[in-house]
Amino acid sequence: MAKSEAKGGKKSTPVDLVNRSGKAEDCSEHSAESNAHEHNCSHAEPPATMKAREDSLRKLESDLSKREIGLIEREIKVLSLQQEIDRLRPLSGLYRVIKAMATERKLESMLEVITRETASMLRCDRCSVFVLDAHHGELWTQVAQGLDGHRTIRVPLSGTSVVSLCARTGRTINIPDAYSDPRFDPEVDKSTGYRTNNILCVPMHNRNGAVIGVFEVMNKDSGTFSHEDEEWLQALAAVAAGLIEQAQAYSEIEHFVDKTVETLAQTIDKRDPLTAGHSIRVTRYSISIGDAMAISDDEKDVLRYAAMMHDYGKIGVPEAILWKNGRLTPEEYACVQTHARLTYELLSNLPFTNRLAQVPFIASCHHEKLDGTGYYRNLKGHEIPFLARVITVSDVFDALTSVRHYRNRMNIVKVFEIMESGRDNHFDPEVVDSFYGLPCDRVMRVMESERGSQIPEEVDLFKNISWLRLVELCQGSKPKRQEEGLKELFFRIYNANLPPDYQELD
Ligand SMILES: [Fe+2]
């Protein structure tokens, strides 16, 4: 209101004001109505009254001027505050970017913040970070802000897009009017349905000066991208480049460690063809349970390494005992049991980072039981780490549903009975229930990977029922709609390629 009064409102004059008072009007301008009802005007007012009226008018005029000045001053203040906010906007954005770098560990989350803040700082519609995949000769969006639906865009490095040109030349490209610039290819808009007005692209370089990606902003809210915008984007691109390079190096190391751990685990599994793949399957079951129980990303990493390495100590158990066809003597069984301690001792030699420090302990607890009758530390209940309780369930399930020297895959109803009998004394009931709740197709995909061949396509038909529901069907529960035939199909898949002398032994 103050704004319109000060800016657009008609200014009041002292005469107007006098008229409003109804006393200083000229009689000739009186309306007929006024004349009829009041005709008190006098052409010969006493001087004292005139003086008082003039004083009052002057005071009114001065009050009004003060009010107008106040309004104008307030307006100026608002304008300068807005200018100050505009001036500080990039700085506050930069503050949030730095904060994200300090608190976020995942590259994608960091880039999300960077692109969001960049779009706000530069006041533009779209902001994307393209990463160069030199192997495939293309650039793909690690993060695209302002893009609905399909989040990943892939453009060939040799293509006609401005992003490709920026990556090839390694130079900043600022196009104020896309459709009148020969460097812009309108076909890009045709394929996306987006109308490009202006573009600013900045290359991202690694420490060796090689281009590793492109930072692109599009469609400035008003006007075109300025030289100052270029400088801001170059600064942010340098930050993003550092993060991407660091994340790529980190992921290469992580991949190397993952593969090393997997290979180490397989050296154990491969000693005996019948247990081949056990560690990987236990890991996959464990991760599925972990996902169902919403464990954190850090816990998931610990779980993955611990599950993968849980039987590593078997390297110290003679093959004659591991491969024995028949019951083990008490001495032989004691020897097998040493593998849990050995797992701990061997893994403790590895320089796990703080985040993974619990891996050796958790891996070595997979034979502990809730009631304290397990080995090798005879831990009880919550003394057993939660992630170890997850591995225990996966380990037993895989052992029962895999072929062994002395028996074939166990009937799953029997498997269920064994798991139920271990509830509360061997297994953590919450972990068991989470396992039962897993989608049946997910369990079957892990289970069937034992055969080393392709997973049958029919496994997909089990995606709408849980593992527990499958067990119920196998126990004789009446199939609901869309469950008909699943029991028979499961048995066909589970028992495929059985040897002629197959026996369901315990
Ligand atoms: Fe084991």
Short mmCIF file of C-alpha atoms and ligand atoms in Angstrom, two decimals:
data_model
loop_
_atom_site.label_atom_id
_atom_site.label_comp_id
_atom_site.label_asym_id
_atom_site.label_seq_id
_atom_site.Cartn_x
_atom_site.Cartn_y
_atom_site.Cartn_z
CA MET A 1 0.00 0.00 0.00
CA ALA A 2 2.74 2.40 0.98
CA LYS A 3 4.41 1.71 -2.35
CA SER A 4 1.40 2.62 -4.47
CA GLU A 5 0.64 5.68 -2.40
CA ALA A 6 4.15 6.98 -2.80
CA LYS A 7 4.56 6.00 -6.41
CA GLY A 8 1.31 6.06 -8.32
CA GLY A 9 -1.22 7.79 -6.05
CA LYS A 10 -2.33 11.27 -6.94
CA LYS A 11 -0.61 13.74 -4.66
CA SER A 12 -2.92 15.60 -2.32
CA THR A 13 -2.64 19.36 -2.40
CA PRO A 14 -3.46 21.66 0.47
CA VAL A 15 -6.43 22.98 -1.53
CA ASP A 16 -7.85 19.50 -1.96
CA LEU A 17 -7.55 19.01 1.71
CA VAL A 18 -9.31 22.20 2.49
CA ASN A 19 -12.13 21.12 0.20
CA ARG A 20 -12.41 17.84 2.01
CA SER A 21 -12.84 19.78 5.22
CA GLY A 22 -15.95 21.28 3.64
CA LYS A 23 -15.31 24.77 4.89
CA ALA A 24 -13.09 26.57 2.37
CA GLU A 25 -15.10 25.80 -0.73
CA ASP A 26 -16.21 28.49 -3.12
CA CYS A 27 -19.96 29.00 -2.79
CA SER A 28 -20.43 29.00 -6.54
CA GLU A 29 -19.25 25.41 -6.68
CA HIS A 30 -21.71 24.19 -4.10
CA SER A 31 -23.98 21.46 -5.28
CA ALA A 32 -27.69 22.06 -5.22
CA GLU A 33 -28.01 19.52 -2.48
CA SER A 34 -25.45 21.18 -0.31
CA ASN A 35 -27.11 24.51 -0.89
CA ALA A 36 -30.41 23.11 0.21
CA HIS A 37 -29.14 21.66 3.46
CA GLU A 38 -26.33 23.90 4.60
CA HIS A 39 -25.43 27.33 3.53
CA ASN A 40 -23.10 28.43 6.26
CA CYS A 41 -20.24 29.73 4.17
CA SER A 42 -19.14 33.22 4.90
CA HIS A 43 -17.13 35.53 2.65
CA ALA A 44 -16.02 37.65 5.55
CA GLU A 45 -14.39 35.40 8.11
CA PRO A 46 -12.75 37.00 11.11
CA PRO A 47 -8.91 37.26 10.78
CA ALA A 48 -8.34 35.06 13.86
CA THR A 49 -10.25 32.14 12.33
CA MET A 50 -8.33 32.54 9.07
CA LYS A 51 -5.05 32.47 10.93
CA ALA A 52 -5.97 29.34 12.84
CA ARG A 53 -7.01 27.65 9.61
CA GLU A 54 -3.78 28.58 7.86
CA ASP A 55 -1.76 27.25 10.81
CA SER A 56 -3.66 24.02 10.75
CA LEU A 57 -3.12 23.73 6.99
CA ARG A 58 0.59 24.30 7.31
CA LYS A 59 0.82 21.67 10.02
CA LEU A 60 -1.11 19.21 7.91
CA GLU A 61 1.14 19.90 4.92
CA SER A 62 4.25 19.40 7.00
CA ASP A 63 2.89 16.14 8.48
CA LEU A 64 2.13 14.86 5.02
CA SER A 65 5.55 15.76 3.67
CA LYS A 66 7.13 13.91 6.57
CA ARG A 67 4.96 10.90 5.83
CA GLU A 68 5.88 10.92 2.14
CA ILE A 69 9.56 11.31 2.94
CA GLY A 70 9.25 8.37 5.35
CA LEU A 71 7.63 6.25 2.66
CA ILE A 72 10.28 7.13 0.10
CA GLU A 73 13.02 6.38 2.60
CA ARG A 74 11.44 3.00 3.36
CA GLU A 75 11.21 2.29 -0.38
CA ILE A 76 14.89 3.09 -0.83
CA LYS A 77 15.73 0.81 2.08
CA VAL A 78 13.75 -2.08 0.56
CA LEU A 79 15.43 -1.53 -2.80
CA SER A 80 18.90 -1.47 -1.35
CA LEU A 81 18.14 -4.54 0.77
CA GLN A 82 17.00 -6.35 -2.37
CA GLN A 83 20.21 -5.28 -4.13
CA GLU A 84 22.18 -6.52 -1.15
CA ILE A 85 20.33 -9.86 -1.21
CA ASP A 86 21.02 -10.15 -4.95
CA ARG A 87 24.66 -9.34 -4.35
CA LEU A 88 24.91 -11.92 -1.57
CA ARG A 89 22.89 -14.64 -3.33
CA PRO A 90 25.95 -16.25 -4.97
CA LEU A 91 27.83 -16.12 -1.67
CA SER A 92 25.03 -17.81 0.27
CA GLY A 93 24.80 -20.41 -2.51
CA LEU A 94 28.52 -20.98 -2.29
CA TYR A 95 28.21 -21.39 1.47
CA ARG A 96 25.65 -24.15 0.99
CA VAL A 97 27.87 -25.81 -1.63
CA ILE A 98 30.83 -25.84 0.77
CA LYS A 99 28.61 -27.14 3.56
CA ALA A 100 27.43 -29.98 1.31
CA MET A 101 31.04 -30.83 0.48
CA ALA A 102 31.79 -31.11 4.16
CA THR A 103 28.75 -33.18 5.09
CA GLU A 104 27.83 -35.28 2.05
CA ARG A 105 29.88 -38.34 1.23
CA LYS A 106 28.12 -39.45 -1.91
CA LEU A 107 29.12 -37.70 -5.11
CA GLU A 108 25.58 -37.65 -6.42
CA SER A 109 24.21 -35.87 -3.34
CA MET A 110 27.02 -33.30 -3.54
CA LEU A 111 26.37 -32.65 -7.21
CA GLU A 112 22.65 -32.36 -6.48
CA VAL A 113 23.41 -29.51 -4.09
CA ILE A 114 25.88 -27.88 -6.49
CA THR A 115 23.47 -27.91 -9.41
CA ARG A 116 20.53 -26.74 -7.29
CA GLU A 117 22.53 -23.86 -5.85
CA THR A 118 23.99 -22.99 -9.24
CA ALA A 119 20.51 -22.75 -10.77
CA SER A 120 19.51 -20.44 -7.91
CA MET A 121 22.73 -18.37 -7.99
CA LEU A 122 22.70 -17.82 -11.74
CA ARG A 123 18.89 -17.59 -11.85
CA CYS A 124 18.44 -20.03 -14.66
CA ASP A 125 16.02 -22.80 -15.56
CA ARG A 126 18.32 -25.78 -16.04
CA CYS A 127 21.65 -26.87 -14.71
CA SER A 128 23.38 -30.14 -15.63
CA VAL A 129 26.69 -31.78 -14.89
CA PHE A 130 27.89 -33.98 -17.74
CA VAL A 131 30.63 -36.51 -17.07
CA LEU A 132 32.87 -37.70 -19.88
CA ASP A 133 32.88 -41.43 -20.48
CA ALA A 134 36.00 -41.59 -22.62
CA HIS A 135 35.64 -45.36 -23.05
CA HIS A 136 32.27 -45.03 -24.79
CA GLY A 137 33.01 -41.61 -26.32
CA GLU A 138 30.01 -39.94 -24.74
CA LEU A 139 28.96 -37.45 -22.11
CA TRP A 140 26.24 -38.35 -19.67
CA THR A 141 24.43 -36.38 -17.01
CA GLN A 142 25.58 -37.29 -13.55
CA VAL A 143 22.98 -34.80 -12.30
CA ALA A 144 20.41 -32.72 -14.18
CA GLN A 145 18.52 -30.07 -12.22
CA GLY A 146 15.18 -28.91 -13.59
CA LEU A 147 14.69 -31.99 -15.70
CA ASP A 148 11.58 -34.05 -15.03
CA GLY A 149 11.25 -37.74 -15.75
CA HIS A 150 14.28 -39.22 -17.48
CA ARG A 151 17.23 -38.01 -15.45
CA THR A 152 20.08 -39.34 -17.54
CA ILE A 153 20.94 -37.69 -20.85
CA ARG A 154 23.65 -39.16 -23.05
CA VAL A 155 25.27 -37.18 -25.85
CA PRO A 156 28.06 -38.40 -28.13
CA LEU A 157 31.35 -36.57 -27.69
CA SER A 158 31.54 -36.18 -31.44
CA GLY A 159 27.97 -34.81 -31.60
CA THR A 160 26.63 -31.39 -32.58
CA SER A 161 25.43 -30.32 -29.11
CA VAL A 162 27.03 -27.32 -27.40
CA VAL A 163 28.03 -29.62 -24.52
CA SER A 164 29.99 -31.85 -26.93
CA LEU A 165 31.63 -28.81 -28.51
CA CYS A 166 32.60 -27.49 -25.08
CA ALA A 167 34.12 -30.87 -24.11
CA ARG A 168 36.04 -31.17 -27.39
CA THR A 169 37.45 -27.63 -27.32
CA GLY A 170 37.90 -27.35 -23.56
CA ARG A 171 36.64 -23.74 -23.71
CA THR A 172 33.77 -21.86 -22.09
CA ILE A 173 30.86 -21.27 -24.49
CA ASN A 174 28.34 -18.52 -23.79
CA ILE A 175 25.49 -18.34 -26.32
CA PRO A 176 23.09 -15.42 -25.68
CA ASP A 177 20.61 -16.30 -28.42
CA ALA A 178 20.57 -19.99 -29.25
CA TYR A 179 18.49 -19.90 -32.43
CA SER A 180 20.63 -17.26 -34.09
CA ASP A 181 23.92 -18.99 -33.23
CA PRO A 182 25.38 -21.55 -35.68
CA ARG A 183 26.93 -23.49 -32.77
CA PHE A 184 23.47 -24.42 -31.49
CA ASP A 185 21.76 -27.39 -33.07
CA PRO A 186 17.95 -26.96 -32.88
CA GLU A 187 17.55 -30.72 -33.37
CA VAL A 188 18.46 -31.11 -29.70
CA ASP A 189 15.34 -29.14 -28.71
CA LYS A 190 13.22 -31.11 -31.15
CA SER A 191 14.20 -34.37 -29.48
CA THR A 192 13.62 -33.09 -25.93
CA GLY A 193 10.68 -30.74 -26.51
CA TYR A 194 12.51 -28.01 -24.60
CA ARG A 195 12.93 -24.46 -25.94
CA THR A 196 16.51 -23.24 -25.48
CA ASN A 197 16.97 -19.47 -25.32
CA ASN A 198 20.51 -19.14 -24.05
CA ILE A 199 23.27 -21.48 -22.86
CA LEU A 200 26.43 -21.24 -20.84
CA CYS A 201 28.81 -24.24 -20.89
CA VAL A 202 32.00 -24.50 -18.86
CA PRO A 203 34.44 -27.41 -19.21
CA MET A 204 35.60 -29.31 -16.12
CA HIS A 205 39.29 -30.21 -16.06
CA ASN A 206 41.19 -32.69 -13.93
CA ARG A 207 44.51 -31.87 -12.29
CA ASN A 208 46.34 -32.83 -15.46
CA GLY A 209 44.29 -30.36 -17.47
CA ALA A 210 42.26 -33.00 -19.33
CA VAL A 211 38.53 -32.39 -19.80
CA ILE A 212 36.51 -34.75 -17.60
CA GLY A 213 33.09 -33.20 -18.10
CA VAL A 214 30.98 -30.13 -18.75
CA PHE A 215 28.90 -27.91 -16.50
CA GLU A 216 25.93 -26.52 -18.42
CA VAL A 217 23.31 -23.92 -17.47
CA MET A 218 20.40 -22.93 -19.68
CA ASN A 219 17.76 -20.23 -19.99
CA LYS A 220 18.58 -17.35 -17.68
CA ASP A 221 15.39 -16.06 -15.98
CA SER A 222 15.83 -12.63 -17.53
CA GLY A 223 18.43 -11.46 -20.01
CA THR A 224 21.45 -13.54 -20.91
CA PHE A 225 24.40 -15.03 -19.01
CA SER A 226 26.90 -12.33 -18.05
CA HIS A 227 30.65 -12.39 -17.73
CA GLU A 228 30.15 -12.57 -13.97
CA ASP A 229 27.96 -15.66 -14.45
CA GLU A 230 30.79 -17.23 -16.46
CA GLU A 231 33.22 -16.62 -13.61
CA TRP A 232 30.85 -18.12 -11.02
CA LEU A 233 30.22 -21.17 -13.17
CA GLN A 234 33.94 -21.66 -13.80
CA ALA A 235 34.56 -21.59 -10.04
CA LEU A 236 31.79 -24.10 -9.38
CA ALA A 237 32.92 -26.27 -12.28
CA ALA A 238 36.38 -26.43 -10.72
CA VAL A 239 34.81 -27.60 -7.43
CA ALA A 240 32.65 -30.18 -9.22
CA ALA A 241 35.64 -31.40 -11.25
CA GLY A 242 37.64 -31.98 -8.07
CA LEU A 243 34.75 -33.91 -6.50
CA ILE A 244 34.19 -36.02 -9.60
CA GLU A 245 37.87 -36.84 -9.95
CA GLN A 246 38.07 -37.77 -6.27
CA ALA A 247 34.91 -39.88 -6.47
CA GLN A 248 36.15 -41.66 -9.58
CA ALA A 249 39.47 -42.48 -7.91
CA TYR A 250 37.60 -43.63 -4.79
CA SER A 251 35.26 -45.82 -6.78
CA GLU A 252 38.19 -47.39 -8.65
CA ILE A 253 39.83 -48.27 -5.33
CA GLU A 254 36.54 -49.54 -3.95
CA HIS A 255 36.02 -51.67 -7.05
CA PHE A 256 39.53 -53.05 -6.71
CA VAL A 257 38.99 -53.89 -3.03
CA ASP A 258 35.59 -55.45 -3.80
CA LYS A 259 37.04 -57.64 -6.49
CA THR A 260 40.02 -58.59 -4.32
CA VAL A 261 37.76 -59.59 -1.45
CA GLU A 262 35.50 -61.52 -3.82
CA THR A 263 38.50 -63.33 -5.29
CA LEU A 264 39.84 -64.16 -1.84
CA ALA A 265 36.46 -65.57 -0.87
CA GLN A 266 36.30 -67.61 -4.05
CA THR A 267 39.69 -69.15 -3.39
CA ILE A 268 38.02 -70.83 -0.42
CA ASP A 269 34.81 -71.72 -2.22
CA LYS A 270 36.72 -73.05 -5.21
CA ARG A 271 38.66 -75.56 -3.16
CA ASP A 272 35.49 -77.57 -3.22
CA PRO A 273 33.31 -77.42 -6.34
CA LEU A 274 30.26 -78.23 -4.23
CA THR A 275 30.58 -75.07 -2.13
CA ALA A 276 31.53 -72.85 -5.07
CA GLY A 277 29.66 -69.56 -4.93
CA HIS A 278 28.58 -70.07 -1.29
CA SER A 279 30.18 -66.82 -0.10
CA ILE A 280 28.67 -64.78 -2.91
CA ARG A 281 25.21 -66.22 -2.35
CA VAL A 282 25.43 -65.63 1.41
CA THR A 283 26.44 -62.06 0.62
CA ARG A 284 23.49 -61.57 -1.72
CA TYR A 285 20.98 -63.01 0.77
CA SER A 286 22.50 -60.87 3.52
CA ILE A 287 22.28 -57.68 1.48
CA SER A 288 18.65 -58.46 0.61
CA ILE A 289 17.82 -58.87 4.30
CA GLY A 290 19.81 -55.72 5.11
CA ASP A 291 17.82 -53.79 2.49
CA ALA A 292 14.56 -55.11 3.92
CA MET A 293 15.66 -54.00 7.40
CA ALA A 294 16.71 -50.56 6.06
CA ILE A 295 20.31 -50.68 7.23
CA SER A 296 22.52 -47.68 6.46
CA ASP A 297 24.93 -47.50 3.52
CA ASP A 298 27.90 -47.87 5.87
CA GLU A 299 26.36 -50.94 7.51
CA LYS A 300 25.70 -52.39 4.09
CA ASP A 301 29.38 -52.09 3.17
CA VAL A 302 30.41 -53.79 6.41
CA LEU A 303 27.81 -56.50 5.83
CA ARG A 304 29.01 -57.08 2.26
CA TYR A 305 32.67 -57.53 3.22
CA ALA A 306 31.91 -59.59 6.33
CA ALA A 307 29.52 -61.90 4.46
CA MET A 308 31.93 -62.32 1.59
CA MET A 309 34.80 -63.25 3.94
CA HIS A 310 32.88 -65.15 6.63
CA ASP A 311 34.39 -68.55 5.81
CA TYR A 312 37.86 -67.31 4.93
CA GLY A 313 39.33 -69.19 7.90
CA LYS A 314 38.47 -72.46 6.12
CA ILE A 315 41.77 -71.97 4.35
CA GLY A 316 43.30 -73.48 7.52
CA VAL A 317 41.06 -76.58 7.55
CA PRO A 318 42.48 -79.65 5.75
CA GLU A 319 40.64 -80.64 2.58
CA ALA A 320 40.34 -84.21 3.81
CA ILE A 321 38.05 -82.95 6.56
CA LEU A 322 36.22 -80.33 4.49
CA TRP A 323 35.47 -82.84 1.77
CA LYS A 324 34.73 -85.79 3.98
CA ASN A 325 31.75 -87.75 2.76
CA GLY A 326 29.99 -88.75 5.95
CA ARG A 327 29.81 -87.82 9.61
CA LEU A 328 32.77 -85.99 11.11
CA THR A 329 34.50 -87.33 14.22
CA PRO A 330 34.44 -84.98 17.24
CA GLU A 331 38.10 -84.09 16.51
CA GLU A 332 37.35 -83.34 12.89
CA TYR A 333 34.34 -81.23 13.86
CA ALA A 334 36.51 -79.30 16.33
CA CYS A 335 38.96 -78.71 13.51
CA VAL A 336 36.21 -77.34 11.23
CA GLN A 337 35.10 -75.06 14.03
CA THR A 338 38.51 -73.41 14.14
CA HIS A 339 37.66 -71.66 10.86
CA ALA A 340 35.66 -68.96 12.67
CA ARG A 341 38.66 -68.01 14.84
CA LEU A 342 40.95 -68.18 11.83
CA THR A 343 38.62 -65.89 9.89
CA TYR A 344 39.02 -63.34 12.67
CA GLU A 345 42.78 -63.70 12.90
CA LEU A 346 43.39 -63.49 9.17
CA LEU A 347 41.00 -60.62 8.52
CA SER A 348 42.40 -58.67 11.48
CA ASN A 349 45.65 -58.42 9.53
CA LEU A 350 43.93 -56.41 6.81
CA PRO A 351 44.10 -52.62 7.23
CA PHE A 352 40.36 -51.98 7.15
CA THR A 353 39.42 -48.30 7.36
CA ASN A 354 37.53 -47.06 10.44
CA ARG A 355 34.27 -47.42 8.59
CA LEU A 356 34.95 -51.13 8.01
CA ALA A 357 36.78 -51.83 11.24
CA GLN A 358 34.09 -54.25 12.48
CA VAL A 359 34.37 -56.57 9.46
CA PRO A 360 36.73 -59.17 11.06
CA PHE A 361 34.67 -59.41 14.26
CA ILE A 362 31.31 -59.62 12.48
CA ALA A 363 32.59 -62.18 9.96
CA SER A 364 33.93 -64.37 12.77
CA CYS A 365 30.59 -64.40 14.64
CA HIS A 366 28.55 -66.23 12.00
CA HIS A 367 28.42 -69.49 13.99
CA GLU A 368 27.33 -67.87 17.24
CA LYS A 369 23.80 -68.69 18.43
CA LEU A 370 21.38 -66.49 20.36
CA ASP A 371 21.32 -68.93 23.30
CA GLY A 372 25.12 -68.90 23.62
CA THR A 373 25.69 -72.45 22.37
CA GLY A 374 27.44 -71.37 19.17
CA TYR A 375 31.16 -70.93 18.55
CA TYR A 376 33.84 -69.72 18.94
CA ARG A 377 33.27 -67.05 21.55
CA ASN A 378 29.94 -68.48 22.86
CA LEU A 379 28.33 -65.06 22.58
CA LYS A 380 24.68 -64.65 23.58
CA GLY A 381 21.79 -62.55 22.25
CA HIS A 382 22.81 -58.96 21.67
CA GLU A 383 26.47 -59.75 22.33
CA ILE A 384 26.35 -61.07 18.78
CA PRO A 385 26.54 -58.11 16.39
CA PHE A 386 23.32 -57.54 14.47
CA LEU A 387 25.03 -57.87 11.07
CA ALA A 388 26.50 -61.22 12.14
CA ARG A 389 22.96 -62.40 12.99
CA VAL A 390 21.98 -61.50 9.41
CA ILE A 391 24.89 -63.53 7.99
CA THR A 392 23.98 -66.50 10.21
CA VAL A 393 20.48 -66.78 8.73
CA SER A 394 21.81 -66.42 5.16
CA ASP A 395 24.60 -68.93 5.79
CA VAL A 396 22.30 -71.65 7.12
CA PHE A 397 19.66 -71.04 4.44
CA ASP A 398 22.25 -71.33 1.68
CA ALA A 399 23.80 -74.45 3.19
CA LEU A 400 20.38 -76.15 3.36
CA THR A 401 19.27 -75.16 -0.12
CA SER A 402 22.56 -76.07 -1.84
CA VAL A 403 23.88 -79.42 -2.95
CA ARG A 404 26.31 -80.95 -0.46
CA HIS A 405 28.57 -84.03 -0.60
CA TYR A 406 26.24 -85.94 1.58
CA ARG A 407 22.85 -84.68 0.34
CA ASN A 408 21.00 -82.81 -2.34
CA ARG A 409 19.05 -79.60 -1.95
CA MET A 410 16.74 -79.96 1.00
CA ASN A 411 12.98 -79.74 0.52
CA ILE A 412 12.07 -76.16 1.33
CA VAL A 413 9.32 -77.14 3.73
CA LYS A 414 11.98 -78.96 5.73
CA VAL A 415 14.27 -75.92 5.40
CA PHE A 416 11.48 -73.79 6.80
CA GLU A 417 10.98 -76.18 9.74
CA ILE A 418 14.69 -76.06 10.58
CA MET A 419 14.70 -72.27 10.47
CA GLU A 420 11.59 -72.10 12.62
CA SER A 421 13.10 -74.47 15.18
CA GLY A 422 16.13 -72.16 15.37
CA ARG A 423 14.02 -69.05 15.97
CA ASP A 424 14.87 -67.47 19.35
CA ASN A 425 17.66 -69.95 20.17
CA HIS A 426 19.86 -69.92 17.08
CA PHE A 427 18.48 -67.15 14.88
CA ASP A 428 17.36 -63.60 15.53
CA PRO A 429 13.58 -63.81 14.93
CA GLU A 430 13.46 -60.33 13.37
CA VAL A 431 16.08 -61.33 10.84
CA VAL A 432 14.23 -64.58 10.09
CA ASP A 433 10.98 -62.66 9.55
CA SER A 434 12.71 -60.16 7.28
CA PHE A 435 14.06 -63.05 5.25
CA TYR A 436 10.60 -64.63 5.00
CA GLY A 437 9.22 -61.33 3.75
CA LEU A 438 11.67 -61.07 0.84
CA PRO A 439 10.19 -61.21 -2.64
CA CYS A 440 10.30 -64.85 -3.69
CA ASP A 441 11.89 -64.13 -7.07
CA ARG A 442 14.78 -62.33 -5.36
CA VAL A 443 15.51 -65.37 -3.18
CA MET A 444 15.19 -67.72 -6.14
CA ARG A 445 17.59 -65.68 -8.29
CA VAL A 446 20.29 -66.08 -5.65
CA MET A 447 19.44 -69.73 -5.08
CA GLU A 448 19.47 -70.60 -8.77
CA SER A 449 22.80 -68.83 -9.34
CA GLU A 450 24.29 -71.96 -7.70
CA ARG A 451 23.86 -73.84 -10.95
CA GLY A 452 26.03 -71.33 -12.75
CA SER A 453 23.67 -71.23 -15.69
CA GLN A 454 21.13 -68.63 -16.72
CA ILE A 455 18.29 -68.01 -14.28
CA PRO A 456 15.05 -69.41 -15.78
CA GLU A 457 12.76 -66.66 -17.03
CA GLU A 458 9.80 -68.13 -15.11
CA VAL A 459 11.42 -66.92 -11.86
CA ASP A 460 9.86 -63.57 -12.73
CA LEU A 461 6.40 -65.07 -12.00
CA PHE A 462 7.32 -65.25 -8.31
CA LYS A 463 7.88 -61.53 -7.86
CA ASN A 464 4.46 -60.85 -6.33
CA ILE A 465 4.70 -63.36 -3.51
CA SER A 466 7.04 -63.47 -0.52
CA TRP A 467 9.32 -66.37 0.27
CA LEU A 468 7.05 -67.27 3.18
CA ARG A 469 4.02 -67.39 0.89
CA LEU A 470 5.84 -69.83 -1.36
CA VAL A 471 6.57 -72.03 1.65
CA GLU A 472 2.88 -71.87 2.61
CA LEU A 473 1.89 -72.93 -0.91
CA CYS A 474 4.37 -75.80 -0.70
CA GLN A 475 2.87 -76.75 2.65
CA GLY A 476 -0.52 -77.11 0.95
CA SER A 477 -2.11 -73.68 1.34
CA LYS A 478 -4.84 -73.05 -1.24
CA PRO A 479 -3.45 -70.86 -4.01
CA LYS A 480 -5.14 -67.49 -4.49
CA ARG A 481 -5.72 -65.98 -7.91
CA GLN A 482 -2.47 -65.68 -9.83
CA GLU A 483 -0.81 -68.16 -7.47
CA GLU A 484 -2.07 -71.20 -9.30
CA GLY A 485 0.68 -73.46 -10.53
CA LEU A 486 3.46 -71.59 -8.68
CA LYS A 487 4.13 -74.50 -6.30
CA GLU A 488 4.57 -76.98 -9.15
CA LEU A 489 6.67 -74.49 -11.11
CA PHE A 490 8.89 -73.90 -8.08
CA PHE A 491 9.54 -77.61 -7.58
CA ARG A 492 10.35 -77.98 -11.26
CA ILE A 493 12.94 -75.18 -11.06
CA TYR A 494 14.32 -76.16 -7.64
CA ASN A 495 14.70 -79.82 -8.48
CA ALA A 496 15.80 -79.42 -12.10
CA ASN A 497 18.61 -81.70 -13.30
CA LEU A 498 18.44 -83.91 -10.26
CA PRO A 499 20.72 -86.94 -10.44
CA PRO A 500 18.87 -90.25 -11.00
CA ASP A 501 19.83 -91.47 -7.54
CA TYR A 502 18.49 -88.31 -5.89
CA GLN A 503 17.46 -88.74 -2.28
CA GLU A 504 16.12 -86.09 0.03
CA LEU A 505 18.58 -86.74 2.82
CA ASP A 506 18.95 -84.54 5.87
FE FE B 1 31.24 -70.97 8.39
#
